């Protein structure tokens, strides 16, 4: 008889959606997001973390490694320190920021519409205000 026809190949499933970023602690080597008038303390001993503080929250973030990205926005109040150097710290949207870089080679960005932006760089090679 006639040979059987092959079946239609199956369709692949949709890729899974990533979960929402966690709120609060931002523990070892992790990313932290602080919103909604929360008080957050982030520590990043290994470096390479992304910490964001927004919505009138109050944040302390310490990056003791290098290459952390730290954003303070939305009228938040932030104390960010980077002891490993090479961090990027951004202050915008009415935030009040105190940035400290003790490892050098940090990049500071402060928009004109912020409540305050204090930057301290020891180690040299920093850019920004």
PDB file of C-alpha atoms in Angstrom:
ATOM      1  CA  UNK A   1       0.000   0.000   0.000  1.00  0.00           C
ATOM      2  CA  UNK A   2       0.902   3.642   0.016  1.00  0.00           C
ATOM      3  CA  UNK A   3       3.494   4.424   2.680  1.00  0.00           C
ATOM      4  CA  UNK A   4       2.105   6.329   5.684  1.00  0.00           C
ATOM      5  CA  UNK A   5       2.518  10.067   5.844  1.00  0.00           C
ATOM      6  CA  UNK A   6       4.585  11.522   8.699  1.00  0.00           C
ATOM      7  CA  UNK A   7       2.702  13.451  11.356  1.00  0.00           C
ATOM      8  CA  UNK A   8       2.849  17.210  11.726  1.00  0.00           C
ATOM      9  CA  UNK A   9       5.783  18.206  13.959  1.00  0.00           C
ATOM     10  CA  UNK A  10       4.755  19.434  17.424  1.00  0.00           C
ATOM     11  CA  UNK A  11       4.814  23.110  18.227  1.00  0.00           C
ATOM     12  CA  UNK A  12       7.286  24.293  20.862  1.00  0.00           C
ATOM     13  CA  UNK A  13       5.836  25.770  24.049  1.00  0.00           C
ATOM     14  CA  UNK A  14       6.067  29.439  24.939  1.00  0.00           C
ATOM     15  CA  UNK A  15       9.205  30.382  26.883  1.00  0.00           C
ATOM     16  CA  UNK A  16       8.627  30.854  30.613  1.00  0.00           C
ATOM     17  CA  UNK A  17       8.329  34.341  32.021  1.00  0.00           C
ATOM     18  CA  UNK A  18      10.927  35.507  34.525  1.00  0.00           C
ATOM     19  CA  UNK A  19       9.756  36.274  38.051  1.00  0.00           C
ATOM     20  CA  UNK A  20       9.501  39.741  39.530  1.00  0.00           C
ATOM     21  CA  UNK A  21      12.677  41.075  41.147  1.00  0.00           C
ATOM     22  CA  UNK A  22      12.738  40.461  44.873  1.00  0.00           C
ATOM     23  CA  UNK A  23      12.096  43.267  47.331  1.00  0.00           C
ATOM     24  CA  UNK A  24      14.096  44.016  50.402  1.00  0.00           C
ATOM     25  CA  UNK A  25      17.294  42.479  51.542  1.00  0.00           C
ATOM     26  CA  UNK A  26      19.358  41.922  48.448  1.00  0.00           C
ATOM     27  CA  UNK A  27      21.605  39.379  50.139  1.00  0.00           C
ATOM     28  CA  UNK A  28      24.912  37.891  49.121  1.00  0.00           C
ATOM     29  CA  UNK A  29      25.909  38.798  45.612  1.00  0.00           C
ATOM     30  CA  UNK A  30      22.348  39.450  44.582  1.00  0.00           C
ATOM     31  CA  UNK A  31      20.426  42.307  43.042  1.00  0.00           C
ATOM     32  CA  UNK A  32      18.221  44.499  45.185  1.00  0.00           C
ATOM     33  CA  UNK A  33      15.156  46.547  44.382  1.00  0.00           C
ATOM     34  CA  UNK A  34      13.645  48.844  46.989  1.00  0.00           C
ATOM     35  CA  UNK A  35      10.264  50.495  46.364  1.00  0.00           C
ATOM     36  CA  UNK A  36       7.175  51.938  48.033  1.00  0.00           C
ATOM     37  CA  UNK A  37       8.651  53.876  50.943  1.00  0.00           C
ATOM     38  CA  UNK A  38      10.515  50.846  52.222  1.00  0.00           C
ATOM     39  CA  UNK A  39      13.812  50.927  54.123  1.00  0.00           C
ATOM     40  CA  UNK A  40      16.406  48.699  52.512  1.00  0.00           C
ATOM     41  CA  UNK A  41      19.964  47.675  53.262  1.00  0.00           C
ATOM     42  CA  UNK A  42      21.774  46.026  50.380  1.00  0.00           C
ATOM     43  CA  UNK A  43      25.176  44.395  50.687  1.00  0.00           C
ATOM     44  CA  UNK A  44      27.099  43.042  47.750  1.00  0.00           C
ATOM     45  CA  UNK A  45      30.353  41.433  48.914  1.00  0.00           C
ATOM     46  CA  UNK A  46      31.241  39.947  45.543  1.00  0.00           C
ATOM     47  CA  UNK A  47      30.542  42.877  43.231  1.00  0.00           C
ATOM     48  CA  UNK A  48      28.570  42.961  40.015  1.00  0.00           C
ATOM     49  CA  UNK A  49      25.242  43.718  41.693  1.00  0.00           C
ATOM     50  CA  UNK A  50      22.420  45.902  40.417  1.00  0.00           C
ATOM     51  CA  UNK A  51      20.657  47.825  43.167  1.00  0.00           C
ATOM     52  CA  UNK A  52      17.730  50.157  42.533  1.00  0.00           C
ATOM     53  CA  UNK A  53      16.074  52.392  45.084  1.00  0.00           C
ATOM     54  CA  UNK A  54      12.892  54.277  44.154  1.00  0.00           C
ATOM     55  CA  UNK A  55       9.472  55.541  45.277  1.00  0.00           C
ATOM     56  CA  UNK A  56      10.472  57.601  48.318  1.00  0.00           C
ATOM     57  CA  UNK A  57      12.246  54.647  49.894  1.00  0.00           C
ATOM     58  CA  UNK A  58      15.382  54.935  51.996  1.00  0.00           C
ATOM     59  CA  UNK A  59      18.366  52.801  51.076  1.00  0.00           C
ATOM     60  CA  UNK A  60      21.837  51.909  52.195  1.00  0.00           C
ATOM     61  CA  UNK A  61      23.767  49.916  49.622  1.00  0.00           C
ATOM     62  CA  UNK A  62      27.325  48.697  50.046  1.00  0.00           C
ATOM     63  CA  UNK A  63      29.291  47.120  47.226  1.00  0.00           C
ATOM     64  CA  UNK A  64      32.517  45.686  48.575  1.00  0.00           C
ATOM     65  CA  UNK A  65      33.398  44.097  45.256  1.00  0.00           C
ATOM     66  CA  UNK A  66      33.557  46.058  42.027  1.00  0.00           C
ATOM     67  CA  UNK A  67      31.357  46.915  39.061  1.00  0.00           C
ATOM     68  CA  UNK A  68      28.063  47.437  40.861  1.00  0.00           C
ATOM     69  CA  UNK A  69      25.299  49.456  39.222  1.00  0.00           C
ATOM     70  CA  UNK A  70      23.365  51.549  41.723  1.00  0.00           C
ATOM     71  CA  UNK A  71      20.356  53.685  40.836  1.00  0.00           C
ATOM     72  CA  UNK A  72      18.548  56.075  43.165  1.00  0.00           C
ATOM     73  CA  UNK A  73      15.342  57.576  41.751  1.00  0.00           C
ATOM     74  CA  UNK A  74      11.795  58.672  42.486  1.00  0.00           C
ATOM     75  CA  UNK A  75      12.486  60.900  45.522  1.00  0.00           C
ATOM     76  CA  UNK A  76      14.325  58.101  47.291  1.00  0.00           C
ATOM     77  CA  UNK A  77      17.063  58.829  49.808  1.00  0.00           C
ATOM     78  CA  UNK A  78      20.207  56.802  49.237  1.00  0.00           C
ATOM     79  CA  UNK A  79      23.599  56.160  50.738  1.00  0.00           C
ATOM     80  CA  UNK A  80      25.642  54.137  48.261  1.00  0.00           C
ATOM     81  CA  UNK A  81      29.234  53.089  48.840  1.00  0.00           C
ATOM     82  CA  UNK A  82      31.552  51.153  46.563  1.00  0.00           C
ATOM     83  CA  UNK A  83      34.839  49.955  48.016  1.00  0.00           C
ATOM     84  CA  UNK A  84      35.915  47.788  45.091  1.00  0.00           C
ATOM     85  CA  UNK A  85      35.866  50.526  42.482  1.00  0.00           C
ATOM     86  CA  UNK A  86      34.418  50.588  38.998  1.00  0.00           C
ATOM     87  CA  UNK A  87      30.845  51.208  40.134  1.00  0.00           C
ATOM     88  CA  UNK A  88      28.178  53.201  38.318  1.00  0.00           C
ATOM     89  CA  UNK A  89      25.963  55.315  40.563  1.00  0.00           C
ATOM     90  CA  UNK A  90      23.014  57.256  39.208  1.00  0.00           C
ATOM     91  CA  UNK A  91      20.842  59.849  40.956  1.00  0.00           C
ATOM     92  CA  UNK A  92      17.663  61.080  39.235  1.00  0.00           C
ATOM     93  CA  UNK A  93      13.997  62.063  39.532  1.00  0.00           C
ATOM     94  CA  UNK A  94      14.149  64.113  42.710  1.00  0.00           C
ATOM     95  CA  UNK A  95      16.249  61.652  44.687  1.00  0.00           C
ATOM     96  CA  UNK A  96      18.616  62.661  47.473  1.00  0.00           C
ATOM     97  CA  UNK A  97      21.914  60.845  47.045  1.00  0.00           C
ATOM     98  CA  UNK A  98      25.164  60.378  48.900  1.00  0.00           C
ATOM     99  CA  UNK A  99      27.626  58.385  46.798  1.00  0.00           C
ATOM    100  CA  UNK A 100      31.030  57.213  47.989  1.00  0.00           C
ATOM    101  CA  UNK A 101      33.623  55.370  45.930  1.00  0.00           C
ATOM    102  CA  UNK A 102      36.800  54.273  47.687  1.00  0.00           C
ATOM    103  CA  UNK A 103      38.194  52.004  44.994  1.00  0.00           C
ATOM    104  CA  UNK A 104      38.453  54.544  42.205  1.00  0.00           C
ATOM    105  CA  UNK A 105      37.212  54.498  38.623  1.00  0.00           C
ATOM    106  CA  UNK A 106      33.569  55.033  39.544  1.00  0.00           C
ATOM    107  CA  UNK A 107      31.080  56.819  37.330  1.00  0.00           C
ATOM    108  CA  UNK A 108      28.677  59.267  38.968  1.00  0.00           C
ATOM    109  CA  UNK A 109      25.574  60.576  37.201  1.00  0.00           C
ATOM    110  CA  UNK A 110      23.401  63.240  38.831  1.00  0.00           C
ATOM    111  CA  UNK A 111      20.423  64.715  36.987  1.00  0.00           C
ATOM    112  CA  UNK A 112      19.692  68.434  37.479  1.00  0.00           C
ATOM    113  CA  UNK A 113      16.327  67.781  39.150  1.00  0.00           C
ATOM    114  CA  UNK A 114      17.589  65.909  42.217  1.00  0.00           C
ATOM    115  CA  UNK A 115      17.226  67.036  45.828  1.00  0.00           C
ATOM    116  CA  UNK A 116      20.897  66.496  46.512  1.00  0.00           C
ATOM    117  CA  UNK A 117      23.868  64.664  45.106  1.00  0.00           C
ATOM    118  CA  UNK A 118      27.054  64.283  47.126  1.00  0.00           C
ATOM    119  CA  UNK A 119      29.854  62.303  45.511  1.00  0.00           C
ATOM    120  CA  UNK A 120      33.129  61.275  47.106  1.00  0.00           C
ATOM    121  CA  UNK A 121      35.874  59.531  45.173  1.00  0.00           C
ATOM    122  CA  UNK A 122      39.074  58.210  46.697  1.00  0.00           C
ATOM    123  CA  UNK A 123      41.385  56.256  44.475  1.00  0.00           C
ATOM    124  CA  UNK A 124      41.075  58.522  41.466  1.00  0.00           C
ATOM    125  CA  UNK A 125      39.764  57.962  37.978  1.00  0.00           C
ATOM    126  CA  UNK A 126      36.129  58.777  38.718  1.00  0.00           C
ATOM    127  CA  UNK A 127      33.879  60.544  36.242  1.00  0.00           C
ATOM    128  CA  UNK A 128      30.883  62.757  36.806  1.00  0.00           C
ATOM    129  CA  UNK A 129      30.189  65.507  39.327  1.00  0.00           C
TER     130      UNK A 129
END
